[in-house]
Each structure stands twice: as C-alpha cells, then as structure tokens.
Amino acid sequence: MKKIILGSLSAALLATSLNASAMDAEDAIQFRQAGYKFMAWNMAKIKAMAIDGKAEWNLQQVQAAANSIAATANSGMGALYFPGTEKNVGNTKTRVNPDMFKDAEGVNQVGMAFHKAANELAAAAETGDQNAIKKAFAATGESCKGCHDKYRLD
Amino acid sequence: MKKIILGSLSAALLATSLNASAMDAEDAIQFRQAGYKFMAWNMAKIKAMAIDGKAEWNLQQVQAAANSIAATANSGMGALYFPGTEKNVGNTKTRVNPDMFKDAEGVNQVGMAFHKAANELAAAAETGDQNAIKKAFAATGESCKGCHDKYRLD
C-alpha cells in the first residue's frame, strides 16, 4: 500500500457528498458493518499465523490480509457515518454510540490512529519481518479497540 | 496493488487449511458476505464517479475504492468456501449454489477472471486515465456477474 490518505475519515465524516446524500441510511450501516466484519476476518488470519501459531506461517497470506485491512482503512468509511445512521434503521441494528456524531475531534483522533496503524501493518508485512509484523498487528488491534471503547455500545 | 496472487482462490478452495477447519461455517458465510458487500459499496462509488457522473470525479477516491476491491480479491476468500458452508447455517442464509462445491475447474475460471479484472482495475486507477478506468470497471463488473450467473441462486 503506497498511498496513505490521512484525514480522509474525518473529512468524509463532515462532508455532505453526493455519495452520502444519495445513499440510504440502512445501506450505509450495512456497508460499514461489512467493512469491519471483513477486517475482523483478516485480523483473525494474521493473529492465527503471527501471534497464536494456530495456523502455519505464510507470508503471502499475511501480506494479503494486511493489504486488505489497510485498503479498507483507506477506503473512506467515514462517508458511511451521516445523520440518520446513528440509530437502528429497518431490520438493521447498529451499535454505534450516537455521541460519536457530535465529537468530530475525537473521531478524527481515533480515525487517524487506526489509519496510521493499518498502513504500518501493511508496510511491516511488506518487509516480511515477523517481529515488526507482530508489533504492528498489536498496534492495529489497539487502534480498533480505541474506537470500540469510545464509540461502540455493548 | 503490486501483488497479484493468481490461483489463490481455487487453491484455497481445495485446501483444508488450519484456518478453514478451525472456522465455524456460519462465520465463514458471514465473512464472505461481508467481503462481497464491502466490494459492492466500492464498486458503487466508482460507478457514481466514473460511469454515471452521479458523484463528482475524485481520482483519490476512485483509487482507494479500486485498491479496496483488489485487496479483497487478493485476500484468499476461497478459504471461506468449505464443506458445511454450501447451505444456510443458523440464522445465516447463503445464496451460494451448492453445485459450486463440485466444480473446482469452473470456480477456478471465474475466480481467476475476477482476480485479474480487480487487479487491472486497481492498475487502471493508478494511472488516472478515465477511459482505462471505465473499461476496467466494466470488465470487473462482468467478472462479478460471471460468478453470480453461475454460482449464486436468486
């Protein structure tokens, strides 16, 4: 991953883009949940290979998983958080804390931290250095948790 | 996206990896659906910007979306198709055609086509050439459809 588009999360969060305004709130919630779910799978794969030893080490798979996480982090998911998506819509439930929508500065902070960590994980995977990968993986997990603790309801 | 890991889909489909065997069938279905859903969002963004003109052209966003699609295509989702995932599990419904699990050659064909198209879309986005992006986007959509027509039930 060569490109690091820092700041895109908060910028997108605050923007009223054509994309956002034309998008159904229920779709937006489902798209962002899909992104997190797919990242969870990729995080689990790296954990199994690099941390727990529950799966055989395979650098190509670690890199693919890390690239996927970074690309998701770089995809501008902030655009999926717009007014109307702070609550359940139809049959789609969200665990987002509605307070998040009033805290642009806090969102920017956790968003940037995640963005940085995910791209550093992809960079570490690119080097193939297992210790660097472990460290970057832990930092990425921490950055996920940083947002969950603050903006995800139980 | 520098890396193209061709053949990983079919290889993973046929492999009984630790990852797969340790994974719950319901989780696997949800993970693969998350991947497709998140790609649908990224495809929709490129469509709105590059094809329909429903959103303002933004090369950085087109690249981010294309990179996300390619990284998903490269992530080894074939590992999420293992015996037990050919039918609904718990509350999780799948639209996969069970015949897919008996057609390794056909799966390889559609998988490779999608893989190639997604990575070519990312490469086209990298160049910034709008015509190349439109062409690669259409080819990617076709490759999605190639699998849907064959292996997705209505």
Short mmCIF file of C-alpha atoms in Angstrom, two decimals:
data_model
loop_
_atom_site.label_atom_id
_atom_site.label_comp_id
_atom_site.label_asym_id
_atom_site.label_seq_id
_atom_site.Cartn_x
_atom_site.Cartn_y
_atom_site.Cartn_z
CA MET A 1 0.00 0.00 0.00
CA LYS A 2 1.77 3.07 -1.18
CA LYS A 3 -0.93 5.60 -0.53
CA ILE A 4 -1.80 6.90 2.87
CA ILE A 5 -4.76 9.22 2.70
CA LEU A 6 -4.67 10.65 6.18
CA GLY A 7 -7.54 12.76 7.31
CA SER A 8 -9.97 11.23 4.87
CA LEU A 9 -12.08 9.75 7.65
CA SER A 10 -12.87 12.98 9.40
CA ALA A 11 -13.11 14.92 6.17
CA ALA A 12 -15.59 12.41 4.84
CA LEU A 13 -17.49 12.36 8.10
CA LEU A 14 -18.10 16.06 7.91
CA ALA A 15 -18.72 16.23 4.20
CA THR A 16 -22.17 16.04 2.71
CA SER A 17 -21.12 14.40 -0.50
CA LEU A 18 -23.37 13.30 -3.30
CA ASN A 19 -22.48 9.76 -2.38
CA ALA A 20 -23.68 10.17 1.15
CA SER A 21 -26.81 12.13 0.45
CA ALA A 22 -27.90 9.71 -2.24
CA MET A 23 -27.28 6.71 -0.01
CA ASP A 24 -29.85 5.01 2.12
CA ALA A 25 -29.04 5.04 5.85
CA GLU A 26 -29.67 1.31 6.10
CA ASP A 27 -27.28 0.60 3.24
CA ALA A 28 -24.63 2.79 4.87
CA ILE A 29 -24.87 0.91 8.16
CA GLN A 30 -24.65 -2.41 6.35
CA PHE A 31 -21.68 -1.30 4.25
CA ARG A 32 -19.69 -0.12 7.26
CA GLN A 33 -20.51 -3.28 9.20
CA ALA A 34 -19.35 -5.31 6.20
CA GLY A 35 -16.05 -3.43 6.24
CA TYR A 36 -15.48 -4.12 9.94
CA LYS A 37 -16.52 -7.75 9.60
CA PHE A 38 -14.19 -8.34 6.69
CA MET A 39 -11.35 -6.69 8.61
CA ALA A 40 -12.12 -8.96 11.57
CA TRP A 41 -11.54 -11.98 9.33
CA ASN A 42 -8.25 -10.59 8.08
CA MET A 43 -7.12 -9.67 11.59
CA ALA A 44 -8.01 -13.20 12.75
CA LYS A 45 -5.89 -14.71 9.98
CA ILE A 46 -2.85 -12.64 10.91
CA LYS A 47 -3.40 -13.46 14.59
CA ALA A 48 -3.56 -17.19 13.84
CA MET A 49 -0.37 -17.09 11.77
CA ALA A 50 1.74 -14.46 13.54
CA ILE A 51 0.61 -14.44 17.15
CA ASP A 52 -1.07 -17.68 18.24
CA GLY A 53 0.69 -20.06 15.88
CA LYS A 54 -2.69 -21.69 15.25
CA ALA A 55 -2.12 -21.59 11.52
CA GLU A 56 1.06 -22.19 9.58
CA TRP A 57 3.10 -19.06 8.86
CA ASN A 58 2.55 -17.92 5.28
CA LEU A 59 3.99 -14.52 4.46
CA GLN A 60 1.97 -14.15 1.28
CA GLN A 61 -1.25 -14.67 3.24
CA VAL A 62 -0.14 -12.27 5.98
CA GLN A 63 0.60 -9.64 3.33
CA ALA A 64 -2.73 -10.21 1.59
CA ALA A 65 -4.60 -9.86 4.88
CA ALA A 66 -2.64 -6.75 5.91
CA ASN A 67 -3.18 -5.17 2.48
CA SER A 68 -6.89 -5.82 2.75
CA ILE A 69 -7.06 -4.21 6.20
CA ALA A 70 -5.09 -1.18 5.02
CA ALA A 71 -7.19 -0.81 1.86
CA THR A 72 -10.34 -0.90 3.98
CA ALA A 73 -8.88 1.70 6.32
CA ASN A 74 -8.04 3.85 3.28
CA SER A 75 -11.46 3.47 1.65
CA GLY A 76 -13.10 6.49 3.22
CA MET A 77 -15.55 4.70 5.51
CA GLY A 78 -16.21 7.98 7.27
CA ALA A 79 -18.68 8.72 4.47
CA LEU A 80 -20.83 5.91 5.88
CA TYR A 81 -21.47 7.87 9.08
CA PHE A 82 -24.02 10.53 8.25
CA PRO A 83 -27.10 11.76 10.08
CA GLY A 84 -29.73 9.04 10.12
CA THR A 85 -27.14 6.28 10.59
CA GLU A 86 -26.72 6.88 14.33
CA LYS A 87 -29.64 4.58 15.14
CA ASN A 88 -31.16 1.27 14.01
CA VAL A 89 -32.82 1.50 10.61
CA GLY A 90 -35.35 -1.08 9.44
CA ASN A 91 -34.09 -4.50 10.45
CA THR A 92 -30.53 -3.25 10.57
CA LYS A 93 -29.14 -2.71 14.03
CA THR A 94 -26.14 -0.53 14.74
CA ARG A 95 -24.01 -0.50 17.87
CA VAL A 96 -22.66 2.98 17.18
CA ASN A 97 -22.79 5.42 20.09
CA PRO A 98 -24.82 8.39 18.81
CA ASP A 99 -22.45 10.68 20.76
CA MET A 100 -19.86 9.93 18.08
CA PHE A 101 -21.75 12.19 15.69
CA LYS A 102 -21.18 15.17 17.98
CA ASP A 103 -17.47 14.55 18.50
CA ALA A 104 -15.64 15.37 15.29
CA GLU A 105 -12.34 15.92 17.07
CA GLY A 106 -12.47 12.62 18.94
CA VAL A 107 -13.46 10.78 15.76
CA ASN A 108 -10.58 12.36 13.94
CA GLN A 109 -8.21 11.16 16.64
CA VAL A 110 -9.28 7.51 16.64
CA GLY A 111 -9.69 7.54 12.87
CA MET A 112 -6.18 8.82 12.26
CA ALA A 113 -4.73 6.34 14.76
CA PHE A 114 -6.43 3.43 13.03
CA HIS A 115 -5.46 4.70 9.60
CA LYS A 116 -1.81 5.01 10.59
CA ALA A 117 -1.69 1.62 12.33
CA ALA A 118 -3.35 -0.24 9.44
CA ASN A 119 -0.97 1.23 6.88
CA GLU A 120 2.01 0.49 9.13
CA LEU A 121 0.81 -3.09 9.41
CA ALA A 122 0.75 -3.40 5.61
CA ALA A 123 4.24 -1.85 5.46
CA ALA A 124 5.53 -4.26 8.11
CA ALA A 125 4.03 -7.21 6.23
CA GLU A 126 5.75 -5.99 3.07
CA THR A 127 9.15 -6.27 4.82
CA GLY A 128 8.40 -9.83 5.95
CA ASP A 129 9.95 -9.15 9.37
CA GLN A 130 7.92 -11.24 11.82
CA ASN A 131 8.71 -9.10 14.84
CA ALA A 132 7.73 -5.94 13.03
CA ILE A 133 4.51 -7.63 11.92
CA LYS A 134 3.68 -8.71 15.49
CA LYS A 135 4.28 -5.19 16.78
CA ALA A 136 2.25 -3.56 14.03
CA PHE A 137 -0.54 -6.09 14.46
CA ALA A 138 -0.77 -5.30 18.18
CA ALA A 139 -0.85 -1.57 17.44
CA THR A 140 -3.62 -2.09 14.88
CA GLY A 141 -5.65 -4.09 17.39
CA GLU A 142 -5.18 -1.32 19.94
CA SER A 143 -6.38 1.27 17.43
CA CYS A 144 -9.51 -0.80 16.73
CA LYS A 145 -10.14 -1.03 20.45
CA GLY A 146 -9.59 2.70 20.82
CA CYS A 147 -12.63 3.35 18.68
CA HIS A 148 -14.73 0.49 20.10
CA ASP A 149 -14.20 1.68 23.67
CA LYS A 150 -15.24 5.18 22.78
CA TYR A 151 -17.91 4.83 20.13
CA ARG A 152 -19.30 1.31 20.15
CA LEU A 153 -22.11 0.37 22.50
CA ASP A 154 -22.08 -3.08 24.08
CA MET B 1 -1.56 -3.06 -5.71
CA LYS B 2 1.70 -4.62 -6.75
CA LYS B 3 0.91 -8.19 -5.87
CA ILE B 4 -1.24 -10.45 -7.94
CA ILE B 5 -1.68 -13.80 -6.29
CA LEU B 6 -3.32 -15.69 -9.11
CA GLY B 7 -4.73 -19.08 -8.42
CA SER B 8 -5.09 -18.46 -4.70
CA LEU B 9 -8.87 -18.76 -4.86
CA SER B 10 -9.04 -22.24 -6.25
CA ALA B 11 -6.02 -23.38 -4.26
CA ALA B 12 -7.61 -22.13 -1.09
CA LEU B 13 -10.95 -23.63 -2.03
CA LEU B 14 -9.44 -27.06 -2.25
CA ALA B 15 -7.13 -26.74 0.71
CA THR B 16 -8.07 -27.92 4.14
CA SER B 17 -6.12 -25.31 5.99
CA LEU B 18 -6.00 -24.88 9.73
CA ASN B 19 -7.80 -21.60 9.21
CA ALA B 20 -10.67 -23.26 7.46
CA SER B 21 -11.02 -26.30 9.63
CA ALA B 22 -10.95 -24.23 12.80
CA MET B 23 -13.54 -21.83 11.48
CA ASP B 24 -17.23 -22.04 12.09
CA ALA B 25 -19.30 -22.45 8.91
CA GLU B 26 -21.61 -19.62 9.96
CA ASP B 27 -18.65 -17.28 10.47
CA ALA B 28 -17.24 -18.22 7.08
CA ILE B 29 -20.52 -17.41 5.32
CA GLN B 30 -20.74 -14.09 7.15
CA PHE B 31 -17.12 -13.20 6.35
CA ARG B 32 -17.52 -13.89 2.64
CA GLN B 33 -20.80 -11.97 2.50
CA ALA B 34 -19.07 -9.06 4.23
CA GLY B 35 -16.35 -9.10 1.58
CA TYR B 36 -18.88 -9.01 -1.27
CA LYS B 37 -20.98 -6.34 0.42
CA PHE B 38 -17.97 -4.11 1.01
CA MET B 39 -16.90 -4.58 -2.61
CA ALA B 40 -20.42 -3.63 -3.71
CA TRP B 41 -20.02 -0.30 -1.90
CA ASN B 42 -16.67 0.34 -3.54
CA MET B 43 -17.99 -0.63 -6.97
CA ALA B 44 -20.94 1.72 -6.45
CA LYS B 45 -18.60 4.59 -5.62
CA ILE B 46 -16.56 4.08 -8.78
CA LYS B 47 -19.76 3.75 -10.82
CA ALA B 48 -21.12 7.02 -9.41
CA MET B 49 -17.89 8.88 -10.14
CA ALA B 50 -16.66 7.27 -13.37
CA ILE B 51 -19.74 5.96 -15.15
CA ASP B 52 -22.97 7.70 -14.10
CA GLY B 53 -21.50 11.06 -13.13
CA LYS B 54 -23.75 10.97 -10.07
CA ALA B 55 -20.83 11.95 -7.84
CA GLU B 56 -18.03 14.38 -8.53
CA TRP B 57 -14.92 12.83 -10.06
CA ASN B 58 -12.25 12.33 -7.41
CA LEU B 59 -9.26 10.28 -8.51
CA GLN B 60 -8.03 9.67 -4.98
CA GLN B 61 -11.41 8.16 -4.06
CA VAL B 62 -11.52 6.08 -7.23
CA GLN B 63 -8.06 4.73 -6.43
CA ALA B 64 -8.99 3.99 -2.81
CA ALA B 65 -12.11 2.11 -3.92
CA ALA B 66 -10.24 0.18 -6.63
CA ASN B 67 -7.45 -0.72 -4.19
CA SER B 68 -10.01 -1.99 -1.71
CA ILE B 69 -11.69 -4.17 -4.36
CA ALA B 70 -8.35 -5.58 -5.50
CA ALA B 71 -7.19 -6.23 -1.92
CA THR B 72 -10.43 -8.09 -1.25
CA ALA B 73 -9.97 -10.10 -4.43
CA ASN B 74 -6.42 -10.90 -3.31
CA SER B 75 -7.39 -11.87 0.23
CA GLY B 76 -7.94 -15.57 -0.37
CA MET B 77 -11.71 -15.68 0.06
CA GLY B 78 -11.73 -19.16 -1.43
CA ALA B 79 -10.84 -20.37 2.07
CA LEU B 80 -14.34 -19.29 3.13
CA TYR B 81 -15.95 -21.93 0.90
CA PHE B 82 -15.55 -25.24 2.67
CA PRO B 83 -17.93 -28.14 3.23
CA GLY B 84 -20.71 -27.06 5.55
CA THR B 85 -20.89 -23.58 4.03
CA GLU B 86 -22.92 -24.67 0.98
CA LYS B 87 -26.20 -24.26 2.89
CA ASN B 88 -27.85 -21.93 5.41
CA VAL B 89 -26.34 -22.20 8.89
CA GLY B 90 -28.19 -20.96 11.96
CA ASN B 91 -29.78 -17.63 11.10
CA THR B 92 -27.27 -17.04 8.33
CA LYS B 93 -28.62 -17.57 4.85
CA THR B 94 -26.39 -18.14 1.85
CA ARG B 95 -27.34 -17.81 -1.80
CA VAL B 96 -24.46 -19.98 -2.96
CA ASN B 97 -25.35 -22.72 -5.42
CA PRO B 98 -24.20 -25.97 -3.78
CA ASP B 99 -23.12 -27.21 -7.21
CA MET B 100 -20.21 -24.79 -6.94
CA PHE B 101 -18.56 -27.11 -4.46
CA LYS B 102 -18.38 -29.86 -7.07
CA ASP B 103 -16.97 -27.69 -9.85
CA ALA B 104 -13.37 -26.85 -8.99
CA GLU B 105 -12.49 -26.11 -12.60
CA GLY B 106 -15.41 -23.75 -13.13
CA VAL B 107 -14.67 -21.99 -9.85
CA ASN B 108 -11.06 -21.60 -10.87
CA GLN B 109 -12.16 -20.00 -14.12
CA VAL B 110 -14.49 -17.39 -12.63
CA GLY B 111 -12.13 -16.81 -9.70
CA MET B 112 -9.15 -16.13 -11.94
CA ALA B 113 -11.23 -13.85 -14.17
CA PHE B 114 -12.37 -11.79 -11.17
CA HIS B 115 -8.89 -11.71 -9.70
CA LYS B 116 -7.38 -10.44 -12.94
CA ALA B 117 -10.10 -7.86 -13.52
CA ALA B 118 -9.95 -6.46 -9.98
CA ASN B 119 -6.19 -6.05 -10.12
CA GLU B 120 -6.40 -4.46 -13.56
CA LEU B 121 -8.97 -2.03 -12.20
CA ALA B 122 -6.55 -1.00 -9.44
CA ALA B 123 -3.77 -0.64 -12.01
CA ALA B 124 -6.00 1.48 -14.26
CA ALA B 125 -6.96 3.68 -11.31
CA GLU B 126 -3.28 4.12 -10.51
CA THR B 127 -2.71 5.60 -13.99
CA GLY B 128 -5.57 8.06 -13.54
CA ASP B 129 -6.73 7.50 -17.14
CA GLN B 130 -10.52 7.83 -17.05
CA ASN B 131 -11.12 5.74 -20.16
CA ALA B 132 -8.92 2.94 -18.86
CA ILE B 133 -10.77 3.10 -15.54
CA LYS B 134 -14.18 2.88 -17.25
CA LYS B 135 -13.06 -0.11 -19.29
CA ALA B 136 -11.52 -1.90 -16.32
CA PHE B 137 -14.58 -1.15 -14.21
CA ALA B 138 -16.87 -2.71 -16.83
CA ALA B 139 -14.63 -5.78 -17.03
CA THR B 140 -14.68 -6.13 -13.24
CA GLY B 141 -18.47 -5.90 -13.20
CA GLU B 142 -18.62 -8.58 -15.88
CA SER B 143 -16.36 -10.83 -13.85
CA CYS B 144 -18.60 -10.41 -10.78
CA LYS B 145 -21.60 -11.27 -12.94
CA GLY B 146 -19.78 -14.30 -14.36
CA CYS B 147 -19.72 -15.84 -10.90
CA HIS B 148 -23.21 -14.67 -9.89
CA ASP B 149 -24.78 -16.19 -13.00
CA LYS B 150 -23.10 -19.49 -12.40
CA TYR B 151 -22.95 -19.91 -8.65
CA ARG B 152 -25.40 -17.56 -6.99
CA LEU B 153 -29.01 -18.60 -6.54
CA ASP B 154 -31.72 -15.96 -6.94
#
